Every structure is written in structure tokens, then in C-alpha cells.
Amino acid sequence: MGNELEKKYGLPTAICMVVGIVIGSGVFFKAESVLVQTGGNMPLGILAWLIVGAIMIVCSYVFATMATRYGKVNGLVDYAEATVGDRYAYLVGWFMASIYTPTLTSVLAWVSARYFSVLVGWDITGGSCMVLACFFLCADYVLNTLSPRLAGRFQVSATVIKMIPLVLMAAVGTVMGLTNGRLEENFATASAASVSAGTGLMQASVAVAFAYEGWILATSINAELKDAKKNLPRALVMGSFIVVATYILYYIGLNGAVTTQELMASGETAAKMAFQRVFGRAAGTGVFVLIVISCLGTLNGLMLSNCRSFYAIAARGQGPRSEMLDKVDPATNMPGSSAALSLLFAAFWLLYFYGANLTSGWFGPFCFDSSELPIITLYGMYVVMFVQFMRKARDLNGFKRFFMPALALCGCFFMVYAAIAGYGIKVFYYLIVYAVFMVAGNCFYRKRA
């Protein structure tokens, strides 16, 4: 075995990874959640999508600037090492490997199983759904480990497929809403909203944050991307703009198909109801097939990153058993040991998600939503990197060195505040769990000579 990854991915795969990871289950079930949080205030909901989308674009621009300067094994860890230092880079990598990536991967396995269960009429809270979630998790691990090229092609195909219902609803729903006056009616509900604008915006932003999260994981294929210093920045920025435009247009189209009151009352079946209203009842089944494919595409993008997460720190001689985890299989050009350990962590977090969120609560006050709270610490980690980047990048002009990183810092502070405001005391218990993982990970740090 060697320890070098082959340059096998092009710009289309990188863009599709950004779009494919971000656009998944969130866009389908967060649209009605945003309306609930804003009391049916559609303009305020659009503002929430715009604010969080703008934060993603600004942050992706700053990281794109870093990508033109730094590149090694894993984009985010590389940037942390170059801007802050070895130990900080290791801790960022450890957090991504042990908490952030496996939590999102495990939740998407469950979400994929849930929508598949809805499609075939199974109980979404029963054991069959969890067994199916475990199957999806393991199957996608096998796909990425044994055939990474096939996994990359599936990522491109799934991204194209998942865009079909979104584009159709954005176009046809908007035209229908303008024709029958429903969009005008839904916009008018702003004056009758039952929540304050400030509270509604904060709560809606928390809901939107999950739908936008995950784009930074595209940097995990930095070492496998052809002409990475040019293609990774393009993928981050282009992918981010595609996501923001798609979300807002879909949200508008959805509100053109049904009233805000119907969307708020329908819960997880809102997407199915809206598509049936626009395209007929047969489209309800069709859209759920596409939603399942969409979720599986998102799961594949997360697994693609997850399999490489421990390799990113092992390649630097850090972490547990780095001499084993940094090996790349010559037959598949994949870090097999890293992928296996990553699957184990994802399985652990899937078990935690079930015990904390789908039952009466196995862990007492330490029950929190593992799909969203890790966002808090990730944006907090960005803060240190952006400050150090402004201090060190003396050869850049003022716009790239100060203006955009300052905007990104404001966005990070907003995201952290919105998450704390939305979850309250649960943040405290989550941070205890986070601290335990980070202290354990710090034990495996080795100071370089």
C-alpha cells in the first residue's frame, strides 16, 4: 500500500459534490418549517434563506481564496494548518472526523430510510426504518470504498436527478402562483404574521442552517481533484450560487402551488401535496422517488467525505494508529482503514441519534439533535481561521484580505447566535459532549520536531 491519493476528479464532480451535499432532504422538509417559525410570513422566510445563503457564499469565497494558496490532503484541515498552526489543524480534523461528518452522514442515512419508508408505506418510526438506515449506511460505504470512481459518477447523476423536481416546482409553481394570484395572497400574509420579525427570523435561520450545511466537506477531495487550486475555488463559489438560487426559487414556487396555511399544516407531506397540486396525483409518488434519490445522493456525498476524514489527520502523522490509517489501497486508491473507522463512528452516531431523538430519550439532558448542533462549533472554528488569515495574507488586496473575511466573521457570529437562541440549554449539554471528544482526541496529538 502507498499513501498518495490519485488525481481522479474533475470540476463537474467537485461542483456536484457541493450542490449534492447541500441540496438533499433539507430543502424538502425545511420549507414548511421556515413558514411555521415565521408565522406564515413568506417575505421573512425568503429573507432567512437569503441571509444564510449569503453567509455560505461569503464563507465559500474566503475558503476559495485560501484554496488558491494552500493545498495538501484535506482542504479545511490544510487551511487551519496554514492559518493557525499544527495543533489547531489537528483538532479541526479530529472534530470533522469524530463528530461533524459522521453525525451528518448517519442522519442522512436515517432520512433516506424515512423517505423510502414513506414511499412504500412502512412505519417511519419502527425498526424496519432503522434497519434500512443501517443498510443504506453500509451500502454507501462499500460503494465509496470499493469503487470511488463509481461513487463520483453516482454523485453527478444524483445531483442532476435531484434538481429535476426543484426546477420544475420553481418554474411551474411560480407561473401558477402568478396566474391564480396565490403568490400575491401568500406575500400579503406578512401583515398578519403572529410572531415578531426578530424572533421569527432567528428561528427560521436555525431551520435554514441545516438545509445549507455541508458545503465545506467538498474540500475533502482536495488531494484527488485535478488542478485543485483552480477547480476547488470554482466549485465552492459556483456550487454555492447554484444552491442559493435553487432554494429561493423552489421556496417561491412552493408558495405559488399552495397557501402558506396549507404548507404549515401539512408537515412532512407538504412537498407531496404541492407536487400533486401542480402536476396531478401521480406526481406524488414520482416526487417521493426523486426525494429518495436526492437523499441518497446527499448521503453519498457525505460518505465520500467521511471515508477520507481520518486519513486527513493520519497523513500528517497524527491521530490514533496514523501509520495504519494513512495507507491507501493500490487497487481502489482509497484509504481503506480510514474508511472503516469512519463507518464505525457513523454507526455510533446513528445509534445516538436513535436513542436521543427517536425514542423517549436514552441520555437524559444529553439528548440533542446531532444533525444541527455540530454546526455551532464548526462556525466557531472558522472564526479563528478567518482572523489569522487576515493577519497573515499580507500580499492580498484589501478586498480579499479584510473585507470578505470580515463579512464571513459577521456571518459566523450570526450563525452561532442563531443556533444558541434556537436551542437554549441544549447547547450547553452538547458542548460537554464536544469537550469530551476533543479532550480524547487531543491525547493522540504528536508535536512535530
Tab-separated table of C-alpha atoms in Angstrom:
chain	number	residue	atom	x	y	z
A	1	MET	CA	0.000	0.000	0.000
A	2	GLY	CA	1.063	3.589	-0.609
A	3	ASN	CA	-0.049	6.813	0.985
A	4	GLU	CA	-0.814	9.052	-2.017
A	5	LEU	CA	-4.269	9.642	-3.476
A	6	GLU	CA	-4.687	9.758	-7.263
A	7	LYS	CA	-5.975	12.870	-9.063
A	8	LYS	CA	-9.219	11.368	-10.364
A	9	TYR	CA	-11.975	14.004	-10.015
A	10	GLY	CA	-12.689	16.940	-12.300
A	11	LEU	CA	-14.551	20.240	-11.871
A	12	PRO	CA	-18.038	18.762	-12.588
A	13	THR	CA	-17.651	16.230	-9.759
A	14	ALA	CA	-16.476	18.946	-7.357
A	15	ILE	CA	-19.401	21.245	-8.225
A	16	CYS	CA	-21.827	18.344	-7.957
A	17	MET	CA	-20.328	17.438	-4.587
A	18	VAL	CA	-21.012	20.958	-3.270
A	19	VAL	CA	-24.530	21.014	-4.714
A	20	GLY	CA	-25.189	17.339	-3.976
A	21	ILE	CA	-24.171	17.506	-0.307
A	22	VAL	CA	-26.124	20.682	0.432
A	23	ILE	CA	-29.267	20.029	-1.611
A	24	GLY	CA	-30.856	16.929	-0.190
A	25	SER	CA	-33.521	16.287	2.404
A	26	GLY	CA	-33.337	19.751	3.955
A	27	VAL	CA	-34.853	21.640	1.044
A	28	PHE	CA	-37.929	19.393	1.077
A	29	PHE	CA	-38.829	19.488	4.766
A	30	LYS	CA	-37.355	22.829	5.900
A	31	ALA	CA	-39.520	24.978	3.602
A	32	GLU	CA	-42.652	24.481	5.684
A	33	SER	CA	-40.604	24.689	8.903
A	34	VAL	CA	-39.444	28.174	7.887
A	35	LEU	CA	-43.063	29.236	7.396
A	36	VAL	CA	-44.010	27.849	10.809
A	37	GLN	CA	-41.150	29.693	12.504
A	38	THR	CA	-42.117	32.981	10.822
A	39	GLY	CA	-45.836	32.557	11.436
A	40	GLY	CA	-46.578	32.302	7.721
A	41	ASN	CA	-44.603	35.431	6.844
A	42	MET	CA	-43.338	34.497	3.368
A	43	PRO	CA	-41.102	37.580	2.807
A	44	LEU	CA	-39.424	36.987	6.175
A	45	GLY	CA	-38.888	33.361	5.183
A	46	ILE	CA	-37.254	34.446	1.928
A	47	LEU	CA	-35.044	36.801	3.942
A	48	ALA	CA	-33.892	33.887	6.128
A	49	TRP	CA	-32.985	31.848	3.013
A	50	LEU	CA	-31.121	34.868	1.625
A	51	ILE	CA	-29.182	35.658	4.822
A	52	VAL	CA	-27.949	32.127	5.464
A	53	GLY	CA	-27.289	31.650	1.741
A	54	ALA	CA	-25.253	34.849	1.660
A	55	ILE	CA	-23.244	33.626	4.662
A	56	MET	CA	-22.480	30.397	2.808
A	57	ILE	CA	-21.410	32.287	-0.318
A	58	VAL	CA	-19.166	34.691	1.622
A	59	CYS	CA	-17.539	31.892	3.630
A	60	SER	CA	-17.056	29.806	0.492
A	61	TYR	CA	-15.387	32.803	-1.200
A	62	VAL	CA	-12.898	33.164	1.668
A	63	PHE	CA	-12.137	29.448	1.611
A	64	ALA	CA	-11.833	29.646	-2.171
A	65	THR	CA	-9.191	32.332	-1.690
A	66	MET	CA	-7.381	30.048	0.746
A	67	ALA	CA	-7.638	27.182	-1.762
A	68	THR	CA	-5.576	29.146	-4.296
A	69	ARG	CA	-2.768	29.414	-1.714
A	70	TYR	CA	-2.864	26.244	0.368
A	71	GLY	CA	-3.429	22.648	-0.678
A	72	LYS	CA	-2.310	19.289	0.588
A	73	VAL	CA	-4.624	16.479	1.709
A	74	ASN	CA	-7.931	17.859	3.000
A	75	GLY	CA	-8.912	21.446	2.245
A	76	LEU	CA	-10.317	22.578	5.602
A	77	VAL	CA	-7.552	20.930	7.620
A	78	ASP	CA	-4.943	22.397	5.252
A	79	TYR	CA	-6.380	25.882	5.732
A	80	ALA	CA	-6.417	25.500	9.519
A	81	GLU	CA	-2.778	24.379	9.472
A	82	ALA	CA	-1.652	27.250	7.250
A	83	THR	CA	-3.551	29.979	9.100
A	84	VAL	CA	-3.404	28.886	12.748
A	85	GLY	CA	-0.966	26.009	13.239
A	86	ASP	CA	-0.403	22.259	13.529
A	87	ARG	CA	-2.317	21.589	16.738
A	88	TYR	CA	-5.328	23.622	15.673
A	89	ALA	CA	-5.390	21.866	12.292
A	90	TYR	CA	-5.322	18.521	14.057
A	91	LEU	CA	-8.190	19.498	16.362
A	92	VAL	CA	-10.264	20.718	13.397
A	93	GLY	CA	-9.540	17.455	11.587
A	94	TRP	CA	-10.375	15.415	14.673
A	95	PHE	CA	-13.675	17.289	15.117
A	96	MET	CA	-14.583	16.742	11.463
A	97	ALA	CA	-13.665	13.044	11.652
A	98	SER	CA	-15.192	12.138	15.006
A	99	ILE	CA	-18.255	14.411	15.279
A	100	TYR	CA	-19.239	16.628	12.360
A	101	THR	CA	-19.022	14.366	9.304
A	102	PRO	CA	-20.219	11.092	10.899
A	103	THR	CA	-23.189	12.819	12.588
A	104	LEU	CA	-24.400	14.301	9.313
A	105	THR	CA	-23.738	11.042	7.453
A	106	SER	CA	-25.679	8.980	9.979
A	107	VAL	CA	-28.642	11.361	9.993
A	108	LEU	CA	-28.818	11.324	6.183
A	109	ALA	CA	-28.857	7.512	6.254
A	110	TRP	CA	-31.916	7.731	8.525
A	111	VAL	CA	-33.573	10.466	6.452
A	112	SER	CA	-33.074	8.388	3.280
A	113	ALA	CA	-34.624	5.393	5.033
A	114	ARG	CA	-37.511	7.526	6.307
A	115	TYR	CA	-38.467	8.807	2.870
A	116	PHE	CA	-38.119	5.308	1.400
A	117	SER	CA	-40.424	4.030	4.156
A	118	VAL	CA	-42.975	6.718	3.287
A	119	LEU	CA	-42.732	5.657	-0.361
A	120	VAL	CA	-43.516	2.001	0.359
A	121	GLY	CA	-45.899	2.602	3.258
A	122	TRP	CA	-43.721	1.405	6.155
A	123	ASP	CA	-43.731	2.849	9.672
A	124	ILE	CA	-41.122	5.625	9.724
A	125	THR	CA	-40.545	5.258	13.484
A	126	GLY	CA	-40.275	1.473	13.634
A	127	GLY	CA	-37.403	-0.974	13.496
A	128	SER	CA	-37.740	-1.515	9.752
A	129	CYS	CA	-36.753	2.110	9.116
A	130	MET	CA	-33.655	1.828	11.333
A	131	VAL	CA	-32.607	-1.458	9.711
A	132	LEU	CA	-32.941	0.213	6.329
A	133	ALA	CA	-30.880	3.180	7.590
A	134	CYS	CA	-28.097	0.789	8.615
A	135	PHE	CA	-28.275	-0.869	5.197
A	136	PHE	CA	-28.003	2.475	3.358
A	137	LEU	CA	-25.055	3.473	5.557
A	138	CYS	CA	-23.156	0.241	4.907
A	139	ALA	CA	-24.061	0.058	1.202
A	140	ASP	CA	-22.805	3.571	0.538
A	141	TYR	CA	-19.617	2.811	2.488
A	142	VAL	CA	-18.998	-0.222	0.265
A	143	LEU	CA	-19.672	1.834	-2.878
A	144	ASN	CA	-17.188	4.540	-1.870
A	145	THR	CA	-14.554	2.117	-0.616
A	146	LEU	CA	-14.535	-0.428	-3.428
A	147	SER	CA	-15.343	1.857	-6.350
A	148	PRO	CA	-14.652	5.559	-5.632
A	149	ARG	CA	-14.937	6.422	-9.341
A	150	LEU	CA	-18.407	4.880	-9.486
A	151	ALA	CA	-19.306	6.799	-6.328
A	152	GLY	CA	-18.191	10.015	-8.056
A	153	ARG	CA	-20.351	9.225	-11.101
A	154	PHE	CA	-23.312	8.478	-8.847
A	155	GLN	CA	-22.775	11.846	-7.161
A	156	VAL	CA	-23.030	13.628	-10.518
A	157	SER	CA	-26.102	11.593	-11.582
A	158	ALA	CA	-27.909	12.049	-8.260
A	159	THR	CA	-27.282	15.791	-8.351
A	160	VAL	CA	-28.830	16.072	-11.806
A	161	ILE	CA	-31.805	13.903	-10.776
A	162	LYS	CA	-32.498	15.831	-7.580
A	163	MET	CA	-32.527	19.138	-9.479
A	164	ILE	CA	-35.440	17.978	-11.686
A	165	PRO	CA	-38.275	18.346	-9.127
A	166	LEU	CA	-36.756	21.521	-7.714
A	167	VAL	CA	-36.502	23.227	-11.107
A	168	LEU	CA	-39.979	22.035	-12.116
A	169	MET	CA	-41.560	23.400	-8.928
A	170	ALA	CA	-39.594	26.639	-9.154
A	171	ALA	CA	-40.756	27.270	-12.732
A	172	VAL	CA	-44.272	25.817	-12.884
A	173	GLY	CA	-45.216	26.695	-9.310
A	174	THR	CA	-44.169	30.313	-9.768
A	175	VAL	CA	-46.092	30.671	-13.030
A	176	MET	CA	-49.152	29.046	-11.446
A	177	GLY	CA	-48.912	31.294	-8.398
A	178	LEU	CA	-48.673	34.432	-10.522
A	179	THR	CA	-51.608	33.289	-12.684
A	180	ASN	CA	-54.032	32.356	-9.919
A	181	GLY	CA	-52.982	35.093	-7.502
A	182	ARG	CA	-51.757	32.695	-4.805
A	183	LEU	CA	-48.277	34.220	-4.643
A	184	GLU	CA	-49.783	37.662	-4.105
A	185	GLU	CA	-52.027	36.196	-1.406
A	186	ASN	CA	-49.118	34.468	0.342
A	187	PHE	CA	-46.970	37.599	0.226
A	188	ALA	CA	-49.868	39.513	1.794
A	189	THR	CA	-49.842	37.217	4.837
A	190	ALA	CA	-46.792	39.131	6.075
A	191	SER	CA	-49.061	41.728	7.641
A	192	ALA	CA	-50.991	39.033	9.506
A	193	ALA	CA	-47.966	37.109	10.855
A	194	SER	CA	-48.369	36.139	14.502
A	195	VAL	CA	-44.698	36.266	15.532
A	196	SER	CA	-42.281	39.162	15.829
A	197	ALA	CA	-39.961	39.694	12.895
A	198	GLY	CA	-36.805	39.378	15.022
A	199	THR	CA	-37.799	36.159	16.771
A	200	GLY	CA	-39.157	34.631	13.586
A	201	LEU	CA	-36.021	35.460	11.621
A	202	MET	CA	-33.735	33.901	14.253
A	203	GLN	CA	-35.767	30.711	14.472
A	204	ALA	CA	-36.111	30.460	10.700
A	205	SER	CA	-32.361	30.909	10.284
A	206	VAL	CA	-31.732	27.955	12.591
A	207	ALA	CA	-34.042	25.842	10.435
A	208	VAL	CA	-32.404	27.077	7.216
A	209	ALA	CA	-28.879	26.435	8.569
A	210	PHE	CA	-29.296	22.665	8.343
A	211	ALA	CA	-30.577	22.898	4.768
A	212	TYR	CA	-27.449	24.837	3.746
A	213	GLU	CA	-24.906	22.892	5.783
A	214	GLY	CA	-22.248	20.546	4.410
A	215	TRP	CA	-20.688	22.519	1.536
A	216	ILE	CA	-17.299	22.716	3.268
A	217	LEU	CA	-16.993	18.910	3.013
A	218	ALA	CA	-16.284	19.286	-0.706
A	219	THR	CA	-12.775	20.374	0.299
A	220	SER	CA	-12.116	16.804	1.495
A	221	ILE	CA	-11.336	15.697	-2.085
A	222	ASN	CA	-8.684	18.411	-2.470
A	223	ALA	CA	-5.906	15.852	-2.924
A	224	GLU	CA	-7.920	13.917	-5.537
A	225	LEU	CA	-9.090	16.924	-7.585
A	226	LYS	CA	-7.392	17.697	-10.872
A	227	ASP	CA	-5.864	21.224	-10.887
A	228	ALA	CA	-7.258	21.696	-7.365
A	229	LYS	CA	-6.013	25.274	-6.901
A	230	LYS	CA	-8.200	26.399	-9.786
A	231	ASN	CA	-11.052	23.916	-9.700
A	232	LEU	CA	-11.769	23.862	-5.954
A	233	PRO	CA	-12.397	27.638	-5.698
A	234	ARG	CA	-14.601	27.471	-8.801
A	235	ALA	CA	-16.549	24.554	-7.360
A	236	LEU	CA	-17.090	26.252	-3.994
A	237	VAL	CA	-18.314	29.552	-5.402
A	238	MET	CA	-20.288	28.188	-8.373
A	239	GLY	CA	-21.848	25.441	-6.270
A	240	SER	CA	-22.850	27.894	-3.553
A	241	PHE	CA	-24.592	30.238	-6.011
A	242	ILE	CA	-26.448	27.302	-7.585
A	243	VAL	CA	-27.662	26.147	-4.156
A	244	VAL	CA	-28.871	29.584	-3.030
A	245	ALA	CA	-30.692	30.287	-6.307
A	246	THR	CA	-32.292	26.828	-6.295
A	247	TYR	CA	-33.516	27.113	-2.699
A	248	ILE	CA	-35.079	30.544	-3.077
A	249	LEU	CA	-36.751	29.790	-6.414
A	250	TYR	CA	-38.084	26.471	-5.092
A	251	TYR	CA	-39.407	28.196	-1.964
A	252	ILE	CA	-41.212	30.773	-4.098
A	253	GLY	CA	-42.582	28.103	-6.438
A	254	LEU	CA	-43.816	26.045	-3.492
A	255	ASN	CA	-45.719	29.054	-2.187
A	256	GLY	CA	-47.213	29.523	-5.631
A	257	ALA	CA	-48.627	25.994	-5.578
A	258	VAL	CA	-50.340	26.000	-2.164
A	259	THR	CA	-51.223	28.539	0.530
A	260	THR	CA	-48.923	29.186	3.481
A	261	GLN	CA	-51.591	27.834	5.841
A	262	GLU	CA	-51.686	24.514	3.961
A	263	LEU	CA	-47.888	24.265	3.967
A	264	MET	CA	-47.661	24.902	7.709
A	265	ALA	CA	-50.369	22.350	8.496
A	266	SER	CA	-49.177	19.527	6.239
A	267	GLY	CA	-45.790	18.808	7.853
A	268	GLU	CA	-43.564	16.264	6.094
A	269	THR	CA	-46.174	15.650	3.356
A	270	ALA	CA	-46.048	19.285	2.181
A	271	ALA	CA	-43.818	18.547	-0.811
A	272	LYS	CA	-46.005	15.659	-1.929
A	273	MET	CA	-49.165	17.777	-1.624
A	274	ALA	CA	-47.635	20.672	-3.565
A	275	PHE	CA	-46.450	18.475	-6.432
A	276	GLN	CA	-49.833	16.751	-6.608
A	277	ARG	CA	-51.498	20.152	-6.794
A	278	VAL	CA	-49.279	21.242	-9.689
A	279	PHE	CA	-48.743	18.017	-11.664
A	280	GLY	CA	-51.557	15.687	-10.537
A	281	ARG	CA	-51.796	12.850	-8.009
A	282	ALA	CA	-49.471	10.513	-9.896
A	283	ALA	CA	-46.670	13.029	-9.399
A	284	GLY	CA	-46.906	12.481	-5.641
A	285	THR	CA	-45.359	9.047	-5.955
A	286	GLY	CA	-42.933	10.293	-8.588
A	287	VAL	CA	-41.614	13.121	-6.429
A	288	PHE	CA	-41.075	10.778	-3.491
A	289	VAL	CA	-38.932	8.555	-5.708
A	290	LEU	CA	-36.873	11.611	-6.648
A	291	ILE	CA	-36.698	12.698	-2.992
A	292	VAL	CA	-35.300	9.290	-2.018
A	293	ILE	CA	-32.704	9.557	-4.792
A	294	SER	CA	-31.940	13.097	-3.635
A	295	CYS	CA	-31.333	11.935	-0.072
A	296	LEU	CA	-29.181	9.023	-1.236
A	297	GLY	CA	-27.132	11.444	-3.346
A	298	THR	CA	-26.585	13.636	-0.292
A	299	LEU	CA	-25.657	10.567	1.751
A	300	ASN	CA	-23.157	9.568	-0.936
A	301	GLY	CA	-21.515	12.996	-0.880
A	302	LEU	CA	-21.234	12.891	2.907
A	303	MET	CA	-19.876	9.332	2.855
A	304	LEU	CA	-17.390	10.332	0.158
A	305	SER	CA	-16.022	12.898	2.615
A	306	ASN	CA	-16.469	10.728	5.694
A	307	CYS	CA	-14.313	7.906	4.311
A	308	ARG	CA	-11.380	10.309	3.991
A	309	SER	CA	-11.721	12.163	7.309
A	310	PHE	CA	-9.306	10.121	9.448
A	311	TYR	CA	-6.891	9.883	6.516
A	312	ALA	CA	-6.671	13.695	6.537
A	313	ILE	CA	-5.119	13.703	10.012
A	314	ALA	CA	-3.237	10.402	9.686
A	315	ALA	CA	-1.425	11.717	6.583
A	316	ARG	CA	0.114	14.325	8.910
A	317	GLY	CA	1.317	11.626	11.304
A	318	GLN	CA	-1.442	12.496	13.791
A	319	GLY	CA	-4.322	10.673	15.438
A	320	PRO	CA	-4.670	7.066	16.600
A	321	ARG	CA	-2.664	4.475	14.636
A	322	SER	CA	-1.686	7.003	11.971
A	323	GLU	CA	0.799	4.526	10.463
A	324	MET	CA	-2.187	2.327	9.558
A	325	LEU	CA	-4.836	4.958	8.760
A	326	ASP	CA	-2.690	6.809	6.209
A	327	LYS	CA	-2.340	3.784	3.916
A	328	VAL	CA	-4.028	3.899	0.501
A	329	ASP	CA	-5.125	0.667	-1.166
A	330	PRO	CA	-3.385	0.450	-4.585
A	331	ALA	CA	-6.314	-1.443	-6.135
A	332	THR	CA	-9.030	1.087	-5.222
A	333	ASN	CA	-6.887	4.153	-4.432
A	334	MET	CA	-8.873	4.546	-1.214
A	335	PRO	CA	-7.686	4.796	2.412
A	336	GLY	CA	-9.417	1.582	3.468
A	337	SER	CA	-8.552	1.646	7.176
A	338	SER	CA	-9.641	5.278	7.478
A	339	ALA	CA	-12.923	4.482	5.736
A	340	ALA	CA	-13.622	1.541	8.075
A	341	LEU	CA	-13.004	3.632	11.204
A	342	SER	CA	-15.195	6.407	9.783
A	343	LEU	CA	-18.013	3.914	9.231
A	344	LEU	CA	-17.703	2.841	12.877
A	345	PHE	CA	-18.082	6.444	14.055
A	346	ALA	CA	-21.067	6.980	11.736
A	347	ALA	CA	-22.694	3.833	13.155
A	348	PHE	CA	-22.127	5.131	16.696
A	349	TRP	CA	-23.767	8.460	15.893
A	350	LEU	CA	-26.673	6.700	14.165
A	351	LEU	CA	-27.249	4.772	17.391
A	352	TYR	CA	-27.018	8.030	19.351
A	353	PHE	CA	-29.470	9.785	17.017
A	354	TYR	CA	-31.980	6.995	17.515
A	355	GLY	CA	-31.619	6.994	21.301
A	356	ALA	CA	-31.673	10.781	21.636
A	357	ASN	CA	-34.289	11.796	19.072
A	358	LEU	CA	-36.482	8.849	18.064
A	359	THR	CA	-37.238	7.297	21.462
A	360	SER	CA	-38.167	8.605	24.911
A	361	GLY	CA	-34.553	9.720	25.361
A	362	TRP	CA	-31.812	7.350	26.453
A	363	PHE	CA	-29.314	10.013	27.509
A	364	GLY	CA	-31.353	12.351	29.726
A	365	PRO	CA	-30.305	16.009	29.349
A	366	PHE	CA	-27.607	14.979	26.858
A	367	CYS	CA	-30.214	14.291	24.192
A	368	PHE	CA	-29.687	16.797	21.377
A	369	ASP	CA	-30.190	16.965	17.626
A	370	SER	CA	-26.887	15.671	16.260
A	371	SER	CA	-27.795	16.834	12.765
A	372	GLU	CA	-27.653	20.545	13.615
A	373	LEU	CA	-25.739	21.396	16.803
A	374	PRO	CA	-22.272	20.467	15.433
A	375	ILE	CA	-22.763	23.478	13.137
A	376	ILE	CA	-22.199	25.734	16.156
A	377	THR	CA	-18.659	24.576	16.795
A	378	LEU	CA	-17.702	24.425	13.120
A	379	TYR	CA	-18.607	28.070	12.585
A	380	GLY	CA	-16.818	28.890	15.822
A	381	MET	CA	-13.689	27.225	14.439
A	382	TYR	CA	-13.969	29.295	11.268
A	383	VAL	CA	-13.643	32.474	13.353
A	384	VAL	CA	-10.059	31.763	14.437
A	385	MET	CA	-9.067	30.795	10.898
A	386	PHE	CA	-10.533	33.945	9.328
A	387	VAL	CA	-8.835	36.224	11.882
A	388	GLN	CA	-5.462	34.567	11.323
A	389	PHE	CA	-5.935	34.676	7.555
A	390	MET	CA	-6.439	38.447	7.705
A	391	ARG	CA	-3.275	38.753	9.786
A	392	LYS	CA	-1.056	36.584	7.576
A	393	ALA	CA	-2.231	37.203	3.986
A	394	ARG	CA	-0.235	40.408	3.554
A	395	ASP	CA	0.213	40.007	-0.197
A	396	LEU	CA	-3.532	40.155	-0.938
A	397	ASN	CA	-5.521	43.282	-1.684
A	398	GLY	CA	-7.850	44.789	0.921
A	399	PHE	CA	-10.984	43.215	-0.530
A	400	LYS	CA	-9.696	39.631	-0.268
A	401	ARG	CA	-7.671	40.127	2.912
A	402	PHE	CA	-10.007	42.214	5.054
A	403	PHE	CA	-13.436	42.937	3.561
A	404	MET	CA	-14.627	39.416	2.668
A	405	PRO	CA	-13.134	37.712	5.779
A	406	ALA	CA	-14.767	40.415	7.944
A	407	LEU	CA	-18.126	39.683	6.319
A	408	ALA	CA	-17.528	35.972	6.882
A	409	LEU	CA	-16.800	36.648	10.563
A	410	CYS	CA	-20.098	38.509	10.913
A	411	GLY	CA	-21.837	35.549	9.308
A	412	CYS	CA	-20.173	33.097	11.699
A	413	PHE	CA	-21.200	35.130	14.745
A	414	PHE	CA	-24.762	35.312	13.420
A	415	MET	CA	-24.944	31.550	12.886
A	416	VAL	CA	-23.618	30.789	16.367
A	417	TYR	CA	-26.036	33.262	17.966
A	418	ALA	CA	-28.986	31.926	15.979
A	419	ALA	CA	-28.176	28.349	17.000
A	420	ILE	CA	-27.851	29.283	20.683
A	421	ALA	CA	-31.085	31.281	20.531
A	422	GLY	CA	-32.842	28.366	18.893
A	423	TYR	CA	-31.642	25.533	21.159
A	424	GLY	CA	-31.031	27.202	24.529
A	425	ILE	CA	-29.763	24.930	27.302
A	426	LYS	CA	-29.276	22.007	24.909
A	427	VAL	CA	-26.228	23.825	23.562
A	428	PHE	CA	-24.583	23.558	26.991
A	429	TYR	CA	-25.039	19.779	27.164
A	430	TYR	CA	-23.872	19.400	23.580
A	431	LEU	CA	-20.710	21.368	24.361
A	432	ILE	CA	-19.960	18.965	27.233
A	433	VAL	CA	-20.087	16.039	24.791
A	434	TYR	CA	-17.992	18.060	22.331
A	435	ALA	CA	-15.384	18.768	25.042
A	436	VAL	CA	-15.131	15.068	25.934
A	437	PHE	CA	-14.472	14.131	22.301
A	438	MET	CA	-11.913	16.922	21.861
A	439	VAL	CA	-10.015	16.085	25.059
A	440	ALA	CA	-9.878	12.437	23.984
A	441	GLY	CA	-8.660	13.453	20.533
A	442	ASN	CA	-6.011	15.767	21.965
A	443	CYS	CA	-4.398	12.742	23.643
A	444	PHE	CA	-3.402	11.497	20.191
A	445	TYR	CA	-1.735	14.744	19.105
A	446	ARG	CA	2.003	14.479	18.467
A	447	LYS	CA	4.151	17.600	18.492
A	448	ARG	CA	6.277	17.818	15.375
A	449	ALA	CA	10.028	18.035	15.768
